[in-house]
CSV table of C-alpha atoms in Angstrom, one decimal:
chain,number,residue,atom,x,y,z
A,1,UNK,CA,-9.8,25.6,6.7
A,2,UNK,CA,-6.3,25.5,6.8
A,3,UNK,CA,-4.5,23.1,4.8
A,4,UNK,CA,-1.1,20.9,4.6
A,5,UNK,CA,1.5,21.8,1.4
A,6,UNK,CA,2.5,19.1,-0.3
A,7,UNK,CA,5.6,17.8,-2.3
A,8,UNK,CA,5.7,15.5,-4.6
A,9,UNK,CA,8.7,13.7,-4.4
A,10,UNK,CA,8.8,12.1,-8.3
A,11,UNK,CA,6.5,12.6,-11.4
A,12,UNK,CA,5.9,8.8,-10.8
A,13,UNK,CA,2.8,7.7,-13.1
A,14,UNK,CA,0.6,7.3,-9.8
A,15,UNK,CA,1.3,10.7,-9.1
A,16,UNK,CA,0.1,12.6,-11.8
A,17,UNK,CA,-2.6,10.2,-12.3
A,18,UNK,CA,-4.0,9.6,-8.6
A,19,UNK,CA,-2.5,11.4,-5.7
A,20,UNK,CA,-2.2,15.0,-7.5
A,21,UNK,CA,-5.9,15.2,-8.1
A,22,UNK,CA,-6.9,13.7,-4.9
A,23,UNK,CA,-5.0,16.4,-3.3
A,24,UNK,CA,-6.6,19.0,-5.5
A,25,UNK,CA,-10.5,17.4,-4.3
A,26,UNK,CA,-9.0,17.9,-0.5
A,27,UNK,CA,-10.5,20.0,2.0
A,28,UNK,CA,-7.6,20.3,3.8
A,29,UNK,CA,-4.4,19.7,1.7
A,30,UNK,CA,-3.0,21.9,-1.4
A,31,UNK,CA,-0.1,20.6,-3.9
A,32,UNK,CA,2.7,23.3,-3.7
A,33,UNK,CA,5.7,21.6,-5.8
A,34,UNK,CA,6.6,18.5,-7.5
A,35,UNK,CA,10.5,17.8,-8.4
A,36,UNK,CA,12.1,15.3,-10.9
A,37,UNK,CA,15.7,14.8,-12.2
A,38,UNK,CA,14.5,15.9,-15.3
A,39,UNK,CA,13.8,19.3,-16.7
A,40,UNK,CA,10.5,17.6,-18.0
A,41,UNK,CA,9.3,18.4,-14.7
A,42,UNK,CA,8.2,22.3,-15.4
A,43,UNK,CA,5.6,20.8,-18.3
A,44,UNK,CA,4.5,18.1,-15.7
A,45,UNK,CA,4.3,21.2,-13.3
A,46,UNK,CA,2.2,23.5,-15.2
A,47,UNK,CA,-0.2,20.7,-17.2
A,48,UNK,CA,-1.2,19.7,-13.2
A,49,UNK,CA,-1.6,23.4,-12.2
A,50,UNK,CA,1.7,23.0,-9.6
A,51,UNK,CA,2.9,26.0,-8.3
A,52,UNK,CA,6.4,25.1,-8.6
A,53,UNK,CA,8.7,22.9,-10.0
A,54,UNK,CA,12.3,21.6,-9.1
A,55,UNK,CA,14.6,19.6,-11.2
A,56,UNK,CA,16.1,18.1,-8.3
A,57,UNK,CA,14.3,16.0,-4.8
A,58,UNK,CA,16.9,18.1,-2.7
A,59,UNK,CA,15.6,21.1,-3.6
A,60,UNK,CA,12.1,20.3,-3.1
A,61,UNK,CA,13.0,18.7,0.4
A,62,UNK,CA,14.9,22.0,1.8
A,63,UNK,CA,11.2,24.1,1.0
A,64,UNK,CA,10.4,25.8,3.9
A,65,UNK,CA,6.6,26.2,2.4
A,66,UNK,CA,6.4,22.7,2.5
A,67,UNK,CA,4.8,20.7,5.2
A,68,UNK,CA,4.4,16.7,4.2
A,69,UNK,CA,6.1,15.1,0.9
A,70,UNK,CA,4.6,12.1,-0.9
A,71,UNK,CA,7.5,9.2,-1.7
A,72,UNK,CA,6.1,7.2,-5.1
A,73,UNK,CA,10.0,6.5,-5.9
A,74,UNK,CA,11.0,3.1,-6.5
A,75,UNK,CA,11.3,0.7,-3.5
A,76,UNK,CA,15.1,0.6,-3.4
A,77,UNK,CA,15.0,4.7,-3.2
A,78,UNK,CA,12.3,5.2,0.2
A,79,UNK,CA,15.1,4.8,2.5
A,80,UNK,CA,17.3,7.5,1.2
A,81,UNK,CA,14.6,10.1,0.6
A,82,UNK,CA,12.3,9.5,3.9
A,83,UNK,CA,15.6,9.8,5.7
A,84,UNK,CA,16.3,13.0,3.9
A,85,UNK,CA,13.0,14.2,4.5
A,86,UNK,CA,13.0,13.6,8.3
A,87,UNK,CA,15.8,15.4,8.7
A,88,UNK,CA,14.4,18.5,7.1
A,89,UNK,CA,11.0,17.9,9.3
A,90,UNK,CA,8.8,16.7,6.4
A,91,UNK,CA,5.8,15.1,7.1
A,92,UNK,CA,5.9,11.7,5.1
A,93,UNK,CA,3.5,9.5,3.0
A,94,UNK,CA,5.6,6.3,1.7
A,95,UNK,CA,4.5,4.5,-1.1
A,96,UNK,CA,4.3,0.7,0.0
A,97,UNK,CA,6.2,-1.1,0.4
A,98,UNK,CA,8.1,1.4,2.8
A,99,UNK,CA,10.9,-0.3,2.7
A,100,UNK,CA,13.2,-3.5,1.2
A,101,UNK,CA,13.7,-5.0,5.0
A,102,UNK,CA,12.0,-4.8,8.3
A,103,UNK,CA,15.5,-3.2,9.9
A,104,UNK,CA,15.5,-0.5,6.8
A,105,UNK,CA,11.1,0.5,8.1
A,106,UNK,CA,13.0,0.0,11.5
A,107,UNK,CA,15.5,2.7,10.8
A,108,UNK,CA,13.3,4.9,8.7
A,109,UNK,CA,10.7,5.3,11.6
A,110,UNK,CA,13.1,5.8,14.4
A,111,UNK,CA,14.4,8.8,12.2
A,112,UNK,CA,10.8,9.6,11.8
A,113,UNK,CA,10.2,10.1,15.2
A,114,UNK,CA,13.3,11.6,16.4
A,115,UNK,CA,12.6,14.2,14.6
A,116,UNK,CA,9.2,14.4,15.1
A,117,UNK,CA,7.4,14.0,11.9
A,118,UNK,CA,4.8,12.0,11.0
A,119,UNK,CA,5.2,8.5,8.6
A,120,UNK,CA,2.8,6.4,7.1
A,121,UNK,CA,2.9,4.2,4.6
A,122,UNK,CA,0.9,4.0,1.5
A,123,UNK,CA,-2.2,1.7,1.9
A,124,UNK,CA,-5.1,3.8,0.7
A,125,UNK,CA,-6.8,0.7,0.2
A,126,UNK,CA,-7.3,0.6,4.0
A,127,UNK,CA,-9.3,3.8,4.2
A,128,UNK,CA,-12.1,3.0,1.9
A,129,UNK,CA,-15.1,2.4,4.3
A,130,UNK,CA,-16.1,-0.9,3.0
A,131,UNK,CA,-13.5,-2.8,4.5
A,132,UNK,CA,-15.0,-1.5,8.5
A,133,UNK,CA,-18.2,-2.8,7.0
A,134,UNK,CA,-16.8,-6.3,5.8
A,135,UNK,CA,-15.4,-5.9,9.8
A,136,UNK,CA,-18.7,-5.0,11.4
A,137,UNK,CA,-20.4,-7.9,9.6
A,138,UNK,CA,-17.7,-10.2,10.5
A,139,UNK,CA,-18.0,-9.5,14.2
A,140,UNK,CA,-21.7,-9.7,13.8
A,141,UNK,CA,-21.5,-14.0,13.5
A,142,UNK,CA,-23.7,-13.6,10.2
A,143,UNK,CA,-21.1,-15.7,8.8
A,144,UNK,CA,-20.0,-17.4,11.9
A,145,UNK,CA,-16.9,-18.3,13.2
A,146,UNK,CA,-14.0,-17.0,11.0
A,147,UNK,CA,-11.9,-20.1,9.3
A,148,UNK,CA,-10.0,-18.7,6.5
A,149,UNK,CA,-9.4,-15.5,4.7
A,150,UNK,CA,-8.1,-16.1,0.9
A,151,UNK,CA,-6.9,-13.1,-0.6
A,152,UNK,CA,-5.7,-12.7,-4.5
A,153,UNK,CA,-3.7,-9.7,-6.1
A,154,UNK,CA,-2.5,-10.0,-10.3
A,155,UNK,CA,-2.3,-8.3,-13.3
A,156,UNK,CA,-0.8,-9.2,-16.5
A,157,UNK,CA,2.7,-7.2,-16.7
A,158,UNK,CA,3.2,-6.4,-20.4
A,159,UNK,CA,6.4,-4.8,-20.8
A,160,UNK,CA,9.2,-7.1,-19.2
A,161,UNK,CA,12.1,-5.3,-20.1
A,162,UNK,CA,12.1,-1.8,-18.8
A,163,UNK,CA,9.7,-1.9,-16.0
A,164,UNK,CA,11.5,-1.6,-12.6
A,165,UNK,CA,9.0,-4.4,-11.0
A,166,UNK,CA,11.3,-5.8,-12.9
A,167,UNK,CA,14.4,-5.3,-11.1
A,168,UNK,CA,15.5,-6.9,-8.6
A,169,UNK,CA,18.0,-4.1,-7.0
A,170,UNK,CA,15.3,-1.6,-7.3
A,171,UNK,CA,12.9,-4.0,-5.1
A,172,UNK,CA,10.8,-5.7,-7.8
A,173,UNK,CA,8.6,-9.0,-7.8
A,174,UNK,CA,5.1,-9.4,-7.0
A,175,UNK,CA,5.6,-10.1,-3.3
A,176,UNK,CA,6.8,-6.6,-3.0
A,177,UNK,CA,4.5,-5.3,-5.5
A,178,UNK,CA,1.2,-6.7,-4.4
A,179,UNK,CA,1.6,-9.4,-1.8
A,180,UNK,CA,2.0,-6.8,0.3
A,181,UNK,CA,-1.3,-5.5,-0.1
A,182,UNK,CA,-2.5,-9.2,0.7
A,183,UNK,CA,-0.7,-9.7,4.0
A,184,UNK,CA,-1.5,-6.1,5.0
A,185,UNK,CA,-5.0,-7.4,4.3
A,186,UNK,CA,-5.2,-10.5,6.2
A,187,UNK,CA,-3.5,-8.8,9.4
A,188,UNK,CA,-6.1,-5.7,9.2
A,189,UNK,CA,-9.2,-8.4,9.3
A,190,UNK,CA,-8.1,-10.9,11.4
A,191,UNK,CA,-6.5,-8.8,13.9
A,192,UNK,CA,-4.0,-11.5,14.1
A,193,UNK,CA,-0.6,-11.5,12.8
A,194,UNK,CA,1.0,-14.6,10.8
A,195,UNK,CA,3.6,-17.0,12.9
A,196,UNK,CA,4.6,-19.2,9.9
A,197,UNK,CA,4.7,-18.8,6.2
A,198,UNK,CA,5.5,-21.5,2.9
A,199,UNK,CA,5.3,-20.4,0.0
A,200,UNK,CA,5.2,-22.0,-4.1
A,201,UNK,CA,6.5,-19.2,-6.0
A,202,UNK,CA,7.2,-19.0,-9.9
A,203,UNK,CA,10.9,-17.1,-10.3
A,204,UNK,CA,12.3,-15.3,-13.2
A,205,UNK,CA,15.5,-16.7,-12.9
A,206,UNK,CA,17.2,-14.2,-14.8
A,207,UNK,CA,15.7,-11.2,-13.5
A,208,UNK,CA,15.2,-12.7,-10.1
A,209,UNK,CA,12.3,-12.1,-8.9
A,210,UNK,CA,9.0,-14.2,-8.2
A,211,UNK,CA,6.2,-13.4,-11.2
A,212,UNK,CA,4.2,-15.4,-9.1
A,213,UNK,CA,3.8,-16.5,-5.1
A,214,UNK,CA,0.8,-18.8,-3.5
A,215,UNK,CA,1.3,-18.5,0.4
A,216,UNK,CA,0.0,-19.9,2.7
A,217,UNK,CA,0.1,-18.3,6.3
A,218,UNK,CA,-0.8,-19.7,9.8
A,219,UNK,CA,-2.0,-17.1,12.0
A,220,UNK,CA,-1.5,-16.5,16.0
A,221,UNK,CA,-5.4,-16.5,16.9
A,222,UNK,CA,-5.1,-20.2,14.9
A,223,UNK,CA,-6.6,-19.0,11.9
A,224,UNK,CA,-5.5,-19.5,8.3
A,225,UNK,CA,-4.9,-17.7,5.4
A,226,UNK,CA,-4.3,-18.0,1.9
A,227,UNK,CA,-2.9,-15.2,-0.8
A,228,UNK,CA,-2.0,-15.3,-4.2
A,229,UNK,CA,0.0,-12.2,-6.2
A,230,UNK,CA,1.3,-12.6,-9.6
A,231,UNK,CA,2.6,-10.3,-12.6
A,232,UNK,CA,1.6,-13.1,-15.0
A,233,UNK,CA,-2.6,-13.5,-14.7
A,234,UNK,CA,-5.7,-12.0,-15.2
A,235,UNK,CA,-6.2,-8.3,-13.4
A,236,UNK,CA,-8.1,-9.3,-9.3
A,237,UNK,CA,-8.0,-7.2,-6.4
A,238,UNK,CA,-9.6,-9.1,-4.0
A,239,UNK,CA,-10.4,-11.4,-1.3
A,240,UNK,CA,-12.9,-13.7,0.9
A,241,UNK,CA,-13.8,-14.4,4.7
A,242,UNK,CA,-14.8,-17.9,5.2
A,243,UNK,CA,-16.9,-18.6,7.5
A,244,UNK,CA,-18.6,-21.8,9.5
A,245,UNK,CA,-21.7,-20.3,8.0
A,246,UNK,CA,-21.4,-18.0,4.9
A,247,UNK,CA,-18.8,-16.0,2.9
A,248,UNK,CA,-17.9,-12.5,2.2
A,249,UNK,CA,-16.2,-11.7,-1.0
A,250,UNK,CA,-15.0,-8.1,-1.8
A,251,UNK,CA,-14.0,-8.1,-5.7
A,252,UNK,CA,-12.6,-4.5,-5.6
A,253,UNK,CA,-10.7,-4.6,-2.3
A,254,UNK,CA,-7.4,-3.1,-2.9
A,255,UNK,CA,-8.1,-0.9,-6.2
A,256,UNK,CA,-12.2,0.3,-5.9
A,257,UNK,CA,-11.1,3.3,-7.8
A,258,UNK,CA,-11.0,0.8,-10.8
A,259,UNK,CA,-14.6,0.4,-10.5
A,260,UNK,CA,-15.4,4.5,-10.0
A,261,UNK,CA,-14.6,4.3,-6.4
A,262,UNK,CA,-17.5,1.9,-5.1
A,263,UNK,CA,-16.5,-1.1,-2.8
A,264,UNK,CA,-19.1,-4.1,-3.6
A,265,UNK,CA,-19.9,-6.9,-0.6
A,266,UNK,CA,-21.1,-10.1,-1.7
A,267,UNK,CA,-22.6,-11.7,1.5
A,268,UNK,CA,-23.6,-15.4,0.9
A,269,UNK,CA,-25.3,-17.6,4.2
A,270,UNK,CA,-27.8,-20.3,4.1
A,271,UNK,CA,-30.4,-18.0,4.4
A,272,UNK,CA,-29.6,-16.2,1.2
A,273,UNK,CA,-27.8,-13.4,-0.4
A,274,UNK,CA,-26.8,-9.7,-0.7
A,275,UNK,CA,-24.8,-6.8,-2.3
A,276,UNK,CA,-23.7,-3.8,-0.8
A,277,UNK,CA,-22.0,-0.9,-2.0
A,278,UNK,CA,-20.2,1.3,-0.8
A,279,UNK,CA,-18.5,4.5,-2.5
A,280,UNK,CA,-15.4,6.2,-1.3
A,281,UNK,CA,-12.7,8.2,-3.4
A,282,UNK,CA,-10.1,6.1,-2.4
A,283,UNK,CA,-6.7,8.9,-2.5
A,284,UNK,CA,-8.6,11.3,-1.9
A,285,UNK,CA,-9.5,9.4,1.5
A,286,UNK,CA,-6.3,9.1,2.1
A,287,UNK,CA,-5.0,12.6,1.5
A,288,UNK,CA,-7.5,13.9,4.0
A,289,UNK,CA,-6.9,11.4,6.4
A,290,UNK,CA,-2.9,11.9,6.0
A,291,UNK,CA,-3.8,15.7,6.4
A,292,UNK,CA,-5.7,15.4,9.5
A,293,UNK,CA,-3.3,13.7,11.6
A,294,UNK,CA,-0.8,16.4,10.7
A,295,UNK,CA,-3.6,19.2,11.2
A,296,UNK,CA,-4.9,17.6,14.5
A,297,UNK,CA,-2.9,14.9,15.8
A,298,UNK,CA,-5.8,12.3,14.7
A,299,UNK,CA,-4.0,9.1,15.1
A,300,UNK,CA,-2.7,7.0,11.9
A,301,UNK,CA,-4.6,4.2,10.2
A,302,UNK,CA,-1.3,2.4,9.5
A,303,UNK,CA,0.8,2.6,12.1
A,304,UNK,CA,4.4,2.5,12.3
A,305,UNK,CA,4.3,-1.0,14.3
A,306,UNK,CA,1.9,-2.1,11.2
A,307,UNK,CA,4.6,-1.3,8.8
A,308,UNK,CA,7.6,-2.9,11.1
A,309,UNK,CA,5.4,-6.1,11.4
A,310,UNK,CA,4.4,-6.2,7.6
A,311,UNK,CA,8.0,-5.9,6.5
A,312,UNK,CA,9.0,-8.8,9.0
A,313,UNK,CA,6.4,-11.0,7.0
A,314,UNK,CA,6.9,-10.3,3.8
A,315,UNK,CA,10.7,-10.7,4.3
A,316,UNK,CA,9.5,-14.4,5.7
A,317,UNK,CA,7.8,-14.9,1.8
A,318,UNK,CA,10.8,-13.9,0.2
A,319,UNK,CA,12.9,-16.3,2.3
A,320,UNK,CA,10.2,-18.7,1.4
A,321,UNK,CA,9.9,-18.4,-2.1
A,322,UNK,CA,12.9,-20.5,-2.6
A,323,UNK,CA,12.8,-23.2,0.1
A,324,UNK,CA,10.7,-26.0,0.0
A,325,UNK,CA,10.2,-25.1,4.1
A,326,UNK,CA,8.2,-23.6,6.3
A,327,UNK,CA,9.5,-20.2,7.8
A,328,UNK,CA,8.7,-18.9,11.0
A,329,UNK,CA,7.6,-15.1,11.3
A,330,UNK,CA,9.3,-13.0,14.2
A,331,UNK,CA,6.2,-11.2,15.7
A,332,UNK,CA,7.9,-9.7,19.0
């Protein structure tokens, strides 16, 4: 089978610990180089079996023997290096969020296609078949009609002074961090995309940026939805569809791999209830499916639009955080 050679564009902690060896379990990808600004790069490069190593993202950008780069940088860094990488004709994979603003995904994308490369951002959370199920059994009416989808992201952020999430010029908060899994979440089930946002968020003042955000969104098809993300709770990765007759509640939605790669469905009706389980290896899902569309042309499971229109709400909870308003969501 032939396969796509990857960069890594950072020795980012998610690399080396998720997306490397998802590449390496691929049918169709291979890892060909990894770069840093470090020289600790060429141990990285050899413990992960990497072919080769550069001390610099330039060098590794300008590989002819490489076809798609994965961007785990910070958030304040995607910009400059999916930019760079369009313009050498890199194939990209974007860590969320892709960008800061909606104009910067704008920008990013157009450069994208201009110059005909392919750009997706990061949510492998999508790509894990148990969320099609929690689809299927929505459209079913098992649960009846859809009233609300609540959605909850946290973790407990120990060290406070020297992680970036903790910088505000590098794109930190939890909005960025995780709410962005939630709304992402809420559009992909609903098939509906928020008009209006308020928000009750907690703000560290002198880092500024929200530890914590409730929202609460209004959606086009008249639906609501609720979503929580913090950096000061308990560790949940999940969320509900409320129904007029039953629930579905999916503990492990955005990080499965936390519980060995199975999805669980928790199906509650008048009539009783139910478990399912589903197992997918969540990155390597999305290497292969990343792979494919390069391989094939297979079309994208988050599209460019997605992105555009994820930015343009998330922006909407940041503006909200700090008014005691409602803010309306530009959807065009």
């Amino acid at each position: 089978m032939e396969k796509v050679r990857w960069g890594i564009i950072s020795t980012a902690n998610i690399a080396q610990s998720q997306f490397i060896p998802a590449i390496f379990r691929a049918e169709n990808a291979e890892v060909s180089a990894i770069a840093s600004r470090s020289n600790k790069v060429h141990a990285i490069a050899s413990r992960l079996d990497i072919p080769k190593a550069y001390e610099s993202y330039e060098e590794l950008v300008a590989d002819p023997a490489i076809d798609a780069v994965y961007i785990p940088l910070p958030n304040d860094l995607h910009k400059e290096w999916v930019l760079k990488a369009a313009a050498a004709g890199k194939h990209i994979l974007c860590e969320k969020p892709a960008a800061l603003t909606a104009a910067e995904a704008e920008e990013m994308i157009t450069a994208c296609q201009s110059a005909g490369v392919k750009f997706m951002e990061g949510f492998m959370y999508q790509l894990h078949p148990q969320h099609e199920r929690v689809k299927e059994i929505m459209a079913s009416g098992e649960i009846g009609d859809v009233k609300l989808i609540r959605s909850s992201h946290s973790f407990y952020l120990e060290n406070r002074t020297d992680d970036i999430r903790m910088d505000k010029n590098m794109g930190g908060g939890a909005l960025y961090d995780l709410g962005c899994y939630c709304i992402h979440a809420v559009r992909h089930l609903s098939e509906a995309e928020p008009v209006k946002v308020h928000a009750v968020s907690e703000i560290d003042e002198a880092a500024g940026i929200d530890m914590s955000a409730n929202v609460n969104l209004e959606l086009d098809n008249g639906m609501s939805a609720i979503f929580d993300c913090s950096f000061d709770m308990a560790s949940r990765n999940e969320y509900e569809v409320i129904g007029t007759k039953g629930t579905i509640k999916v503990p492990y939605a955005f990080r499965p791999d936390t519980n060995a790669g199975m999805g669980v469905i928790l199906v509650e009706t008048a009539g009783g209830s139910r478990k399912e389980e589903i197992h997918g290896d969540l990155y390597r899902l999305e290497v292969e499916h990343f792979s494919s569309a390069i391989l094939t042309g297979s079309p994208l499971a988050v599209t460019a639009d997605s992105t555009i229109r994820n930015m343009r709400i998330l922006e909407a909870c940041l503006k909200a955080n700090r008014s005691t308003n409602a803010v309306s969501v530009d959807i065009r």
